[in-house]
């Protein structure tokens, strides 16, 4: 309830209500993510062996590697400079170029498939498409700042469910039932659909624009001693005192036995699981999957994963990093292990349970990772785009490495029952070592050593906003009056405030008059003095 109230104060909507432009942003993400994923999936459905320098090679494996490498570059590009990234996101001309480039990329993809000598050009097309999709995902993840846990859980289910239904359901069936030109036109239509939704999401006052222009976030750093972050679990980043167990865990983490920093431990876990998913993704290349088997494995896996996600996180009540980590080793770990150990049965036939378990584990892992990014960004007051970008970059690096290892195994090892048994055992041992030796919930309670970095100016702005919130509560200001008060404390003029809040100057002056009346001051100078006096008392 406290979390939802905090979101209400920051974004202006009632608890559980989506802020302005939120669902348009979600729609844009579903459309463009579907378009980017379809490049990879359509290549997997069509590509096979082709001659290269006189020797047959698996173009399908090259396509998978290019897709994974594109994801790595796309996520990495978002982390080069947060300021440059924010400027690009807010530039309308950039988005025009972006969507035109994506549209041309999809056109080039089908042209390459139609040309006998263009099959290897698909690799370059796959790289750009995946990079653009990853970049777009990180850009849209910024809207997570404006909503609480329950609504964001619904968002995760919506994005994964709709994207899977479009790519693995609708287009899988269309690929086998309609003319190629119809399939291609529908694929191309996803790009302008995404552009339209994004244009609606970027209207003045929307949560997407405010997340980059109006809300101040702290840069991310890691605690050198693995100590407590500014917010304990469940306190929404309020800086509440840690429990005795938390303090003990922090002391243990600084001891001589902790050779690996906490943030590195988290990165290793995410990267290794991504590597396992990448490896398991390549193994079915040996299977001649039909449309029904392919659709059933992904759709059933997604339904099971999203149902498990909703049930295990208790519909958003009290979700924190400790709960997410608990669900991770209680559910992700066994599902992945079962999927790997079922490999020997997959070799003999299209054994759907093994493929379903793989899909279920991947979707559940991604849903938990997205939920963790949202919670961590809230606790440490960091920009969601930076947290999402780093987490999924690590996941994608691991996935790429797993792809490369899987391709090597596929090319040089006979995948019989004995080989699958060895693979399943190796995956099980690796995940046991990583899951239970990269440590436990006590490290999750410290948010894995992640801390926001605050320079003196940032610290002053944060404490000034906190004083304004305290004054608003003390004198009974409305939500809009509290927003105006914070902007007045930042020395904003009525004209500037009207631009930020997208209201008329007269409305701003009315709010200012109400603030003066309720607080008993008569000028901006007296109001500033009242704020400073509150600081002296605290």
Short mmCIF file of C-alpha atoms in Angstrom, two decimals:
data_model
loop_
_atom_site.label_atom_id
_atom_site.label_comp_id
_atom_site.label_asym_id
_atom_site.label_seq_id
_atom_site.Cartn_x
_atom_site.Cartn_y
_atom_site.Cartn_z
CA UNK A 1 0.00 0.00 0.00
CA UNK A 2 2.87 2.38 0.84
CA UNK A 3 4.47 1.60 -2.50
CA UNK A 4 1.26 2.31 -4.41
CA UNK A 5 0.85 5.60 -2.50
CA UNK A 6 4.40 6.60 -3.43
CA UNK A 7 3.69 5.86 -7.07
CA UNK A 8 0.52 7.89 -6.86
CA UNK A 9 2.45 10.89 -5.55
CA UNK A 10 5.10 10.61 -8.25
CA UNK A 11 2.98 9.98 -11.30
CA UNK A 12 -0.34 11.56 -10.32
CA UNK A 13 -2.59 8.53 -10.86
CA UNK A 14 -4.71 6.62 -8.40
CA UNK A 15 -3.29 3.35 -6.99
CA UNK A 16 -3.49 0.61 -9.59
CA UNK A 17 -4.31 3.07 -12.39
CA UNK A 18 -1.97 3.30 -15.37
CA UNK A 19 -0.49 6.79 -15.93
CA UNK A 20 -0.93 8.74 -19.14
CA UNK A 21 0.52 7.03 -22.19
CA UNK A 22 1.52 3.88 -20.31
CA UNK A 23 -0.46 1.29 -22.27
CA UNK A 24 0.47 2.95 -25.54
CA UNK A 25 4.12 2.41 -24.61
CA UNK A 26 3.37 -1.23 -23.79
CA UNK A 27 1.62 -1.63 -27.14
CA UNK A 28 4.62 -0.16 -28.96
CA UNK A 29 6.92 -2.60 -27.16
CA UNK A 30 4.76 -5.61 -28.06
CA UNK A 31 4.59 -4.58 -31.73
CA UNK A 32 8.29 -3.86 -32.25
CA UNK A 33 9.48 -6.77 -30.10
CA UNK A 34 7.27 -9.06 -32.19
CA UNK A 35 8.73 -7.63 -35.40
CA UNK A 36 12.30 -8.13 -34.15
CA UNK A 37 11.66 -11.66 -32.88
CA UNK A 38 9.94 -12.60 -36.13
CA UNK A 39 13.17 -11.92 -38.02
CA UNK A 40 14.89 -14.59 -35.97
CA UNK A 41 12.00 -17.04 -35.94
CA UNK A 42 11.29 -16.74 -39.67
CA UNK A 43 14.97 -17.38 -40.36
CA UNK A 44 14.84 -20.47 -38.12
CA UNK A 45 11.82 -21.79 -40.03
CA UNK A 46 13.43 -21.33 -43.47
CA UNK A 47 17.21 -21.59 -43.18
CA UNK A 48 19.13 -24.84 -43.13
CA UNK A 49 22.42 -25.96 -44.68
CA UNK A 50 24.09 -23.91 -47.43
CA UNK A 51 27.50 -24.07 -49.17
CA UNK A 52 30.23 -21.69 -48.02
CA UNK A 53 33.64 -21.82 -49.74
CA UNK A 54 32.78 -25.26 -51.03
CA UNK A 55 31.74 -26.72 -47.65
CA UNK A 56 28.21 -27.06 -46.25
CA UNK A 57 27.53 -24.92 -43.18
CA UNK A 58 24.49 -24.44 -40.98
CA UNK A 59 23.20 -20.97 -41.86
CA UNK A 60 20.49 -21.38 -39.25
CA UNK A 61 23.13 -21.55 -36.50
CA UNK A 62 24.85 -18.45 -37.90
CA UNK A 63 21.51 -16.67 -37.84
CA UNK A 64 21.04 -17.55 -34.15
CA UNK A 65 24.54 -16.30 -33.32
CA UNK A 66 23.94 -13.03 -35.21
CA UNK A 67 20.66 -12.51 -33.38
CA UNK A 68 22.32 -13.07 -30.00
CA UNK A 69 25.24 -10.79 -30.88
CA UNK A 70 22.80 -8.09 -31.98
CA UNK A 71 21.05 -8.26 -28.61
CA UNK A 72 24.39 -7.82 -26.84
CA UNK A 73 25.29 -4.77 -28.93
CA UNK A 74 21.81 -3.27 -28.59
CA UNK A 75 21.81 -3.52 -24.80
CA UNK A 76 25.44 -2.37 -24.57
CA UNK A 77 24.71 0.73 -26.64
CA UNK A 78 22.08 1.86 -24.14
CA UNK A 79 24.66 1.82 -21.34
CA UNK A 80 27.42 3.86 -23.00
CA UNK A 81 26.04 7.21 -21.83
CA UNK A 82 22.77 7.69 -20.00
CA UNK A 83 22.60 11.37 -20.99
CA UNK A 84 23.13 10.65 -24.67
CA UNK A 85 20.59 7.86 -24.46
CA UNK A 86 18.00 10.19 -22.89
CA UNK A 87 18.59 12.81 -25.58
CA UNK A 88 18.05 10.27 -28.34
CA UNK A 89 14.84 8.99 -26.76
CA UNK A 90 13.44 12.51 -26.56
CA UNK A 91 14.36 13.40 -30.16
CA UNK A 92 11.42 13.00 -32.56
CA UNK A 93 13.69 13.08 -35.63
CA UNK A 94 15.68 10.17 -34.25
CA UNK A 95 12.53 8.06 -33.92
CA UNK A 96 11.60 8.74 -37.54
CA UNK A 97 15.02 7.49 -38.66
CA UNK A 98 14.79 4.55 -36.25
CA UNK A 99 11.46 3.23 -37.55
CA UNK A 100 12.42 3.80 -41.18
CA UNK A 101 15.62 1.80 -40.59
CA UNK A 102 13.71 -1.03 -38.92
CA UNK A 103 11.17 -1.10 -41.74
CA UNK A 104 13.97 -1.27 -44.34
CA UNK A 105 15.66 -4.00 -42.30
CA UNK A 106 12.54 -6.18 -42.45
CA UNK A 107 12.27 -5.57 -46.21
CA UNK A 108 15.94 -6.49 -46.64
CA UNK A 109 15.40 -9.67 -44.64
CA UNK A 110 12.81 -11.06 -47.07
CA UNK A 111 14.81 -9.90 -50.08
CA UNK A 112 17.84 -11.82 -48.74
CA UNK A 113 15.75 -14.94 -48.22
CA UNK A 114 14.51 -14.76 -51.81
CA UNK A 115 18.03 -14.46 -53.26
CA UNK A 116 20.09 -17.68 -53.43
CA UNK A 117 23.25 -15.69 -52.75
CA UNK A 118 21.63 -13.57 -50.09
CA UNK A 119 21.30 -16.22 -47.40
CA UNK A 120 24.44 -15.11 -45.60
CA UNK A 121 23.31 -11.47 -45.76
CA UNK A 122 20.57 -12.59 -43.38
CA UNK A 123 23.26 -12.63 -40.70
CA UNK A 124 23.78 -8.87 -40.97
CA UNK A 125 20.04 -8.24 -41.13
CA UNK A 126 19.53 -10.39 -38.02
CA UNK A 127 22.19 -8.43 -36.16
CA UNK A 128 20.59 -5.04 -36.82
CA UNK A 129 17.06 -6.23 -36.13
CA UNK A 130 18.00 -7.75 -32.78
CA UNK A 131 20.05 -4.68 -31.79
CA UNK A 132 17.15 -2.35 -32.63
CA UNK A 133 14.71 -4.52 -30.66
CA UNK A 134 16.99 -4.58 -27.59
CA UNK A 135 17.51 -0.82 -27.75
CA UNK A 136 13.78 -0.20 -28.02
CA UNK A 137 13.04 -2.52 -25.09
CA UNK A 138 15.41 -0.60 -22.83
CA UNK A 139 14.01 2.74 -23.97
CA UNK A 140 10.44 1.68 -23.17
CA UNK A 141 11.41 0.10 -19.82
CA UNK A 142 11.72 3.61 -18.39
CA UNK A 143 7.95 3.75 -17.88
CA UNK A 144 8.40 1.31 -14.98
CA UNK A 145 9.16 4.30 -12.73
CA UNK A 146 5.54 5.41 -12.83
CA UNK A 147 3.73 2.25 -11.70
CA UNK A 148 3.60 -0.03 -8.71
CA UNK A 149 4.39 -3.72 -8.45
CA UNK A 150 0.93 -5.07 -9.22
CA UNK A 151 0.50 -3.10 -12.42
CA UNK A 152 4.02 -3.91 -13.54
CA UNK A 153 3.36 -7.61 -12.98
CA UNK A 154 0.33 -7.27 -15.23
CA UNK A 155 2.54 -5.52 -17.76
CA UNK A 156 5.10 -8.34 -17.77
CA UNK A 157 2.37 -10.93 -18.32
CA UNK A 158 0.87 -8.78 -21.11
CA UNK A 159 4.15 -8.22 -22.95
CA UNK A 160 5.38 -11.82 -22.77
CA UNK A 161 1.94 -13.28 -23.43
CA UNK A 162 1.05 -11.04 -26.38
CA UNK A 163 4.50 -11.27 -27.98
CA UNK A 164 4.50 -15.06 -27.73
CA UNK A 165 0.95 -15.26 -29.05
CA UNK A 166 1.81 -13.06 -32.04
CA UNK A 167 5.18 -14.61 -32.94
CA UNK A 168 4.89 -18.25 -31.92
CA UNK A 169 1.14 -18.54 -32.33
CA UNK A 170 -0.32 -16.32 -35.04
CA UNK A 171 2.69 -16.02 -37.35
CA UNK A 172 3.70 -19.65 -36.93
CA UNK A 173 0.31 -20.68 -38.23
CA UNK A 174 0.31 -18.03 -40.96
CA UNK A 175 3.72 -19.20 -42.15
CA UNK A 176 2.23 -22.59 -42.94
CA UNK A 177 -1.20 -21.53 -44.22
CA UNK A 178 -1.02 -18.24 -46.16
CA UNK A 179 0.91 -16.97 -49.14
CA UNK A 180 4.40 -15.63 -48.34
CA UNK A 181 3.50 -12.13 -49.48
CA UNK A 182 0.66 -11.95 -46.93
CA UNK A 183 2.98 -13.10 -44.16
CA UNK A 184 5.57 -10.50 -45.17
CA UNK A 185 3.06 -7.64 -45.35
CA UNK A 186 1.71 -8.45 -41.89
CA UNK A 187 5.25 -8.56 -40.56
CA UNK A 188 5.99 -5.16 -42.09
CA UNK A 189 2.74 -3.77 -40.61
CA UNK A 190 4.07 -4.36 -37.09
CA UNK A 191 6.66 -1.60 -37.54
CA UNK A 192 4.25 1.29 -38.32
CA UNK A 193 1.94 -0.07 -35.62
CA UNK A 194 4.78 0.30 -33.12
CA UNK A 195 5.53 3.81 -34.42
CA UNK A 196 1.89 4.84 -34.03
CA UNK A 197 1.71 3.53 -30.46
CA UNK A 198 4.97 5.26 -29.52
CA UNK A 199 3.71 8.57 -30.93
CA UNK A 200 0.67 8.27 -28.67
CA UNK A 201 2.93 7.39 -25.74
CA UNK A 202 5.06 10.52 -26.24
CA UNK A 203 2.32 13.12 -25.83
CA UNK A 204 3.12 15.92 -23.34
CA UNK A 205 2.54 14.83 -19.76
CA UNK A 206 2.88 11.11 -20.49
CA UNK A 207 4.86 8.93 -18.12
CA UNK A 208 7.27 8.08 -20.95
CA UNK A 209 8.28 11.70 -21.51
CA UNK A 210 8.37 12.56 -17.82
CA UNK A 211 10.53 9.52 -17.11
CA UNK A 212 13.29 11.03 -19.24
CA UNK A 213 12.67 14.77 -18.84
CA UNK A 214 11.10 15.55 -15.48
CA UNK A 215 12.10 12.83 -13.01
CA UNK A 216 15.60 12.93 -11.51
CA UNK A 217 17.29 9.55 -11.00
CA UNK A 218 20.62 8.74 -9.38
CA UNK A 219 23.43 7.07 -11.34
CA UNK A 220 24.22 3.49 -10.35
CA UNK A 221 27.31 2.40 -8.49
CA UNK A 222 28.24 -0.69 -6.49
CA UNK A 223 29.05 -0.66 -2.82
CA UNK A 224 32.73 -1.57 -2.29
CA UNK A 225 31.91 -3.36 0.94
CA UNK A 226 28.66 -4.98 -0.20
CA UNK A 227 26.83 -3.01 2.44
CA UNK A 228 23.17 -2.04 2.80
CA UNK A 229 21.54 0.09 0.17
CA UNK A 230 19.50 3.16 0.84
CA UNK A 231 16.36 1.07 1.19
CA UNK A 232 15.75 -2.24 2.88
CA UNK A 233 13.47 -4.86 1.43
CA UNK A 234 9.88 -3.80 1.31
CA UNK A 235 10.54 -0.23 2.46
CA UNK A 236 10.42 1.19 -1.05
CA UNK A 237 13.83 2.79 -0.69
CA UNK A 238 12.86 4.88 2.33
CA UNK A 239 16.11 4.16 4.16
CA UNK A 240 14.52 2.27 7.03
CA UNK A 241 16.89 0.63 9.47
CA UNK A 242 18.03 -2.86 8.61
CA UNK A 243 17.16 -5.80 10.78
CA UNK A 244 19.73 -7.64 12.88
CA UNK A 245 19.86 -10.42 10.30
CA UNK A 246 20.49 -7.92 7.50
CA UNK A 247 23.30 -6.29 9.44
CA UNK A 248 24.85 -9.65 10.16
CA UNK A 249 24.63 -10.57 6.50
CA UNK A 250 26.34 -7.32 5.55
CA UNK A 251 29.14 -7.96 8.03
CA UNK A 252 29.62 -11.48 6.71
CA UNK A 253 29.77 -10.22 3.14
CA UNK A 254 32.77 -8.03 4.00
CA UNK A 255 34.75 -10.85 5.57
CA UNK A 256 37.88 -12.42 4.15
CA UNK A 257 35.92 -15.32 2.62
CA UNK A 258 34.04 -13.05 0.23
CA UNK A 259 36.41 -13.13 -2.72
CA UNK A 260 33.73 -12.15 -5.25
CA UNK A 261 31.87 -8.80 -4.90
CA UNK A 262 28.15 -9.08 -4.41
CA UNK A 263 27.26 -7.42 -7.69
CA UNK A 264 29.64 -9.81 -9.50
CA UNK A 265 27.87 -12.74 -7.87
CA UNK A 266 24.55 -11.50 -9.19
CA UNK A 267 26.04 -10.98 -12.66
CA UNK A 268 27.51 -14.47 -12.65
CA UNK A 269 24.15 -16.01 -11.76
CA UNK A 270 22.27 -14.12 -14.48
CA UNK A 271 25.01 -14.76 -17.04
CA UNK A 272 25.29 -18.50 -16.35
CA UNK A 273 21.55 -19.03 -16.54
CA UNK A 274 21.52 -17.04 -19.79
CA UNK A 275 24.31 -19.31 -21.07
CA UNK A 276 22.29 -22.43 -20.23
CA UNK A 277 19.25 -21.01 -22.03
CA UNK A 278 21.39 -20.18 -25.07
CA UNK A 279 22.81 -23.71 -25.11
CA UNK A 280 19.38 -25.35 -24.79
CA UNK A 281 18.10 -23.03 -27.51
CA UNK A 282 20.58 -24.46 -30.04
CA UNK A 283 20.08 -28.15 -29.26
CA UNK A 284 16.61 -28.40 -30.91
CA UNK A 285 18.30 -27.46 -34.20
CA UNK A 286 18.71 -31.21 -34.64
CA UNK A 287 14.95 -31.75 -34.43
CA UNK A 288 12.71 -31.53 -37.52
CA UNK A 289 9.96 -29.72 -35.65
CA UNK A 290 6.57 -29.41 -37.30
CA UNK A 291 4.32 -26.39 -36.93
CA UNK A 292 2.07 -28.01 -34.33
CA UNK A 293 4.99 -29.11 -32.16
CA UNK A 294 6.63 -25.71 -32.42
CA UNK A 295 3.46 -23.76 -31.58
CA UNK A 296 2.45 -26.10 -28.77
CA UNK A 297 5.85 -26.04 -27.06
CA UNK A 298 6.12 -22.25 -26.96
CA UNK A 299 2.49 -21.42 -26.21
CA UNK A 300 2.04 -24.04 -23.50
CA UNK A 301 5.43 -23.13 -22.02
CA UNK A 302 4.47 -19.44 -21.93
CA UNK A 303 1.08 -20.12 -20.33
CA UNK A 304 2.64 -22.31 -17.63
CA UNK A 305 5.44 -19.79 -16.99
CA UNK A 306 3.14 -16.76 -16.70
CA UNK A 307 0.67 -18.63 -14.48
CA UNK A 308 3.58 -19.69 -12.26
CA UNK A 309 4.86 -16.12 -12.23
CA UNK A 310 1.51 -14.69 -11.13
CA UNK A 311 0.93 -17.34 -8.47
CA UNK A 312 4.41 -17.43 -6.97
CA UNK A 313 4.66 -13.66 -6.57
CA UNK A 314 1.28 -13.53 -4.85
CA UNK A 315 -0.25 -11.05 -7.32
CA UNK A 316 2.20 -8.28 -6.44
CA UNK A 317 1.75 -8.15 -2.65
CA UNK A 318 5.01 -7.50 -0.81
CA UNK A 319 7.34 -8.22 -3.72
CA UNK A 320 10.97 -7.46 -2.84
CA UNK A 321 14.39 -8.67 -3.91
CA UNK A 322 14.46 -11.41 -1.27
CA UNK A 323 11.15 -12.84 -2.47
CA UNK A 324 12.31 -12.74 -6.09
CA UNK A 325 15.54 -14.55 -5.24
CA UNK A 326 13.56 -17.12 -3.23
CA UNK A 327 11.33 -17.81 -6.23
CA UNK A 328 14.37 -17.95 -8.45
CA UNK A 329 16.10 -20.86 -6.74
CA UNK A 330 12.84 -22.57 -5.81
CA UNK A 331 11.30 -22.54 -9.29
CA UNK A 332 13.69 -21.43 -12.06
CA UNK A 333 16.46 -23.78 -10.94
CA UNK A 334 14.41 -27.01 -10.84
CA UNK A 335 12.52 -26.23 -14.08
CA UNK A 336 15.77 -25.60 -16.00
CA UNK A 337 17.35 -28.74 -14.56
CA UNK A 338 14.35 -30.87 -15.53
CA UNK A 339 14.40 -29.40 -19.06
CA UNK A 340 18.09 -30.29 -19.42
CA UNK A 341 17.71 -33.77 -17.97
CA UNK A 342 14.83 -34.53 -20.37
CA UNK A 343 17.22 -34.09 -23.29
CA UNK A 344 17.76 -37.83 -23.96
CA UNK A 345 14.05 -38.26 -24.61
CA UNK A 346 14.06 -35.31 -27.03
CA UNK A 347 16.54 -37.01 -29.33
CA UNK A 348 14.27 -39.91 -30.20
CA UNK A 349 11.14 -37.92 -31.05
CA UNK A 350 9.53 -34.51 -30.81
CA UNK A 351 9.20 -34.95 -27.08
CA UNK A 352 7.02 -31.96 -26.25
CA UNK A 353 7.40 -32.00 -22.45
CA UNK A 354 11.14 -31.31 -22.79
CA UNK A 355 10.57 -28.43 -25.20
CA UNK A 356 7.74 -27.06 -23.08
CA UNK A 357 9.94 -27.13 -19.98
CA UNK A 358 12.65 -25.23 -21.83
CA UNK A 359 10.20 -22.56 -22.95
CA UNK A 360 8.60 -22.38 -19.49
CA UNK A 361 11.97 -21.93 -17.77
CA UNK A 362 13.05 -19.19 -20.20
CA UNK A 363 9.82 -17.19 -19.94
CA UNK A 364 9.66 -17.50 -16.16
CA UNK A 365 13.31 -16.45 -15.85
CA UNK A 366 12.77 -13.37 -18.04
CA UNK A 367 9.63 -12.41 -16.11
CA UNK A 368 11.45 -12.66 -12.78
CA UNK A 369 14.43 -10.73 -14.14
CA UNK A 370 12.17 -7.91 -15.35
CA UNK A 371 10.38 -7.84 -11.99
CA UNK A 372 13.72 -7.71 -10.17
CA UNK A 373 14.87 -4.81 -12.35
CA UNK A 374 11.74 -2.84 -11.51
CA UNK A 375 12.08 -3.47 -7.77
CA UNK A 376 15.81 -2.70 -7.67
CA UNK A 377 15.44 0.52 -9.67
CA UNK A 378 12.78 1.68 -7.20
CA UNK A 379 14.84 0.81 -4.12
CA UNK A 380 18.03 2.54 -5.25
CA UNK A 381 16.22 5.37 -7.08
CA UNK A 382 17.96 4.54 -10.36
CA UNK A 383 16.63 5.01 -13.88
CA UNK A 384 14.81 1.80 -14.90
CA UNK A 385 16.37 1.97 -18.36
CA UNK A 386 19.84 1.69 -16.82
CA UNK A 387 18.91 -1.21 -14.54
CA UNK A 388 17.02 -3.11 -17.25
CA UNK A 389 19.77 -2.46 -19.79
CA UNK A 390 22.54 -3.83 -17.58
CA UNK A 391 20.63 -6.88 -16.40
CA UNK A 392 19.52 -7.96 -19.86
CA UNK A 393 22.95 -7.18 -21.28
CA UNK A 394 24.47 -9.72 -18.90
CA UNK A 395 21.72 -12.20 -19.73
CA UNK A 396 22.35 -11.71 -23.45
CA UNK A 397 26.13 -12.11 -23.12
CA UNK A 398 25.52 -15.43 -21.41
CA UNK A 399 22.97 -16.42 -24.04
CA UNK A 400 25.45 -15.65 -26.84
CA UNK A 401 28.14 -17.71 -25.15
CA UNK A 402 25.69 -20.59 -24.73
CA UNK A 403 24.73 -20.31 -28.40
CA UNK A 404 28.37 -20.57 -29.46
CA UNK A 405 29.01 -23.56 -27.20
CA UNK A 406 25.82 -25.23 -28.38
CA UNK A 407 26.71 -24.68 -32.04
CA UNK A 408 30.14 -26.22 -31.46
CA UNK A 409 28.61 -29.24 -29.75
CA UNK A 410 26.02 -29.55 -32.51
CA UNK A 411 28.70 -29.56 -35.21
CA UNK A 412 31.21 -31.92 -33.57
CA UNK A 413 29.25 -34.24 -31.26
CA UNK A 414 26.80 -36.94 -32.21
CA UNK A 415 23.70 -36.06 -30.20
CA UNK A 416 22.64 -39.51 -29.15
CA UNK A 417 21.14 -40.59 -25.83
CA UNK A 418 24.54 -40.79 -24.14
CA UNK A 419 25.50 -37.26 -25.28
CA UNK A 420 22.20 -35.81 -24.07
CA UNK A 421 22.69 -37.54 -20.70
CA UNK A 422 26.14 -35.99 -20.30
CA UNK A 423 24.79 -32.57 -21.32
CA UNK A 424 21.92 -32.77 -18.83
CA UNK A 425 24.23 -33.81 -16.01
CA UNK A 426 26.72 -31.05 -16.81
CA UNK A 427 23.97 -28.42 -16.83
CA UNK A 428 22.61 -29.71 -13.51
CA UNK A 429 26.04 -29.60 -11.81
CA UNK A 430 26.80 -26.12 -13.19
CA UNK A 431 23.49 -24.67 -12.01
CA UNK A 432 23.84 -26.25 -8.57
CA UNK A 433 27.29 -24.70 -8.15
CA UNK A 434 26.16 -21.28 -9.33
CA UNK A 435 22.77 -21.13 -7.62
CA UNK A 436 23.83 -22.31 -4.20
CA UNK A 437 27.41 -21.03 -4.07
CA UNK A 438 26.80 -17.50 -5.32
CA UNK A 439 25.01 -17.28 -1.99
CA UNK A 440 21.58 -16.58 -0.68
CA UNK A 441 18.81 -14.28 0.43
CA UNK A 442 21.04 -12.38 2.84
CA UNK A 443 22.79 -10.93 -0.21
CA UNK A 444 19.50 -10.26 -1.92
CA UNK A 445 18.52 -8.20 1.12
CA UNK A 446 21.49 -5.92 0.46
CA UNK A 447 20.28 -5.55 -3.16
CA UNK A 448 23.48 -7.33 -4.18
CA UNK A 449 25.69 -4.40 -3.21
CA UNK A 450 24.04 -1.97 -5.62
CA UNK A 451 23.84 1.60 -4.39
CA UNK A 452 22.78 4.87 -5.97
CA UNK A 453 25.54 7.42 -6.39
CA UNK A 454 24.64 10.88 -5.13
CA UNK A 455 26.87 13.87 -5.61
CA UNK A 456 26.32 16.83 -3.24
CA UNK A 457 23.92 18.50 -5.66
CA UNK A 458 21.88 15.33 -6.10
CA UNK A 459 21.74 14.78 -2.34
CA UNK A 460 20.59 18.37 -1.81
CA UNK A 461 17.83 18.03 -4.42
CA UNK A 462 16.62 14.78 -2.90
CA UNK A 463 16.47 16.18 0.64
CA UNK A 464 14.77 19.35 -0.63
CA UNK A 465 12.05 17.26 -2.30
CA UNK A 466 11.65 15.25 0.90
CA UNK A 467 11.18 18.48 2.89
CA UNK A 468 8.58 19.65 0.39
CA UNK A 469 6.71 16.35 0.76
CA UNK A 470 6.81 16.73 4.54
CA UNK A 471 5.43 20.29 4.28
CA UNK A 472 2.69 19.10 1.94
CA UNK A 473 1.64 16.46 4.44
CA UNK A 474 1.86 18.90 7.37
CA UNK A 475 -0.33 21.56 5.81
CA UNK A 476 -2.70 19.26 3.91
CA UNK A 477 -1.73 20.23 0.37
CA UNK A 478 -3.32 18.39 -2.51
CA UNK A 479 -1.23 16.24 -4.86
CA UNK A 480 -1.08 18.94 -7.53
CA UNK A 481 -0.22 21.60 -4.94
CA UNK A 482 2.57 19.37 -3.64
CA UNK A 483 3.96 19.09 -7.18
CA UNK A 484 3.83 22.87 -7.59
CA UNK A 485 5.55 23.29 -4.21
CA UNK A 486 8.44 21.05 -5.27
CA UNK A 487 8.86 23.01 -8.48
CA UNK A 488 8.72 26.33 -6.62
CA UNK A 489 11.45 25.06 -4.31
CA UNK A 490 13.54 24.44 -7.45
CA UNK A 491 13.15 28.16 -8.31
CA UNK A 492 10.79 27.45 -11.20
CA UNK A 493 8.67 30.37 -12.44
CA UNK A 494 4.91 29.96 -13.07
CA UNK A 495 5.50 29.81 -16.84
CA UNK A 496 8.06 27.02 -16.42
CA UNK A 497 5.78 25.14 -14.02
CA UNK A 498 2.91 25.35 -16.50
CA UNK A 499 5.14 23.77 -19.17
CA UNK A 500 6.20 20.92 -16.88
CA UNK A 501 2.70 20.13 -15.59
CA UNK A 502 0.97 20.90 -18.92
CA UNK A 503 -1.52 23.30 -17.34
CA UNK A 504 -2.23 26.98 -17.85
CA UNK A 505 -0.29 29.71 -16.06
CA UNK A 506 -3.53 30.83 -14.42
CA UNK A 507 -3.99 27.34 -12.95
CA UNK A 508 -0.44 27.43 -11.62
CA UNK A 509 -1.02 30.83 -9.99
CA UNK A 510 -4.20 29.45 -8.40
CA UNK A 511 -2.20 26.56 -6.91
CA UNK A 512 0.49 28.97 -5.68
CA UNK A 513 -2.15 31.12 -3.98
CA UNK A 514 -3.59 28.02 -2.28
CA UNK A 515 -0.12 26.99 -1.08
CA UNK A 516 0.50 30.47 0.38
CA UNK A 517 -2.86 30.41 2.16
CA UNK A 518 -2.40 26.95 3.67
CA UNK A 519 1.19 27.52 4.78
CA UNK A 520 0.61 31.08 6.02
CA UNK A 521 3.27 32.75 3.86
CA UNK A 522 2.96 35.73 1.55
CA UNK A 523 5.85 35.44 -0.89
CA UNK A 524 8.22 33.04 -2.57
CA UNK A 525 11.00 34.18 -0.23
CA UNK A 526 8.93 33.30 2.87
CA UNK A 527 8.05 29.93 1.35
CA UNK A 528 11.74 29.18 0.67
CA UNK A 529 12.57 30.20 4.24
CA UNK A 530 9.86 27.84 5.53
CA UNK A 531 11.42 24.97 3.59
CA UNK A 532 14.89 25.80 4.91
CA UNK A 533 13.58 26.07 8.49
CA UNK A 534 12.19 22.57 8.18
CA UNK A 535 15.67 21.44 7.16
CA UNK A 536 17.22 23.07 10.23
CA UNK A 537 14.72 21.33 12.51
CA UNK A 538 15.39 17.94 10.93
#
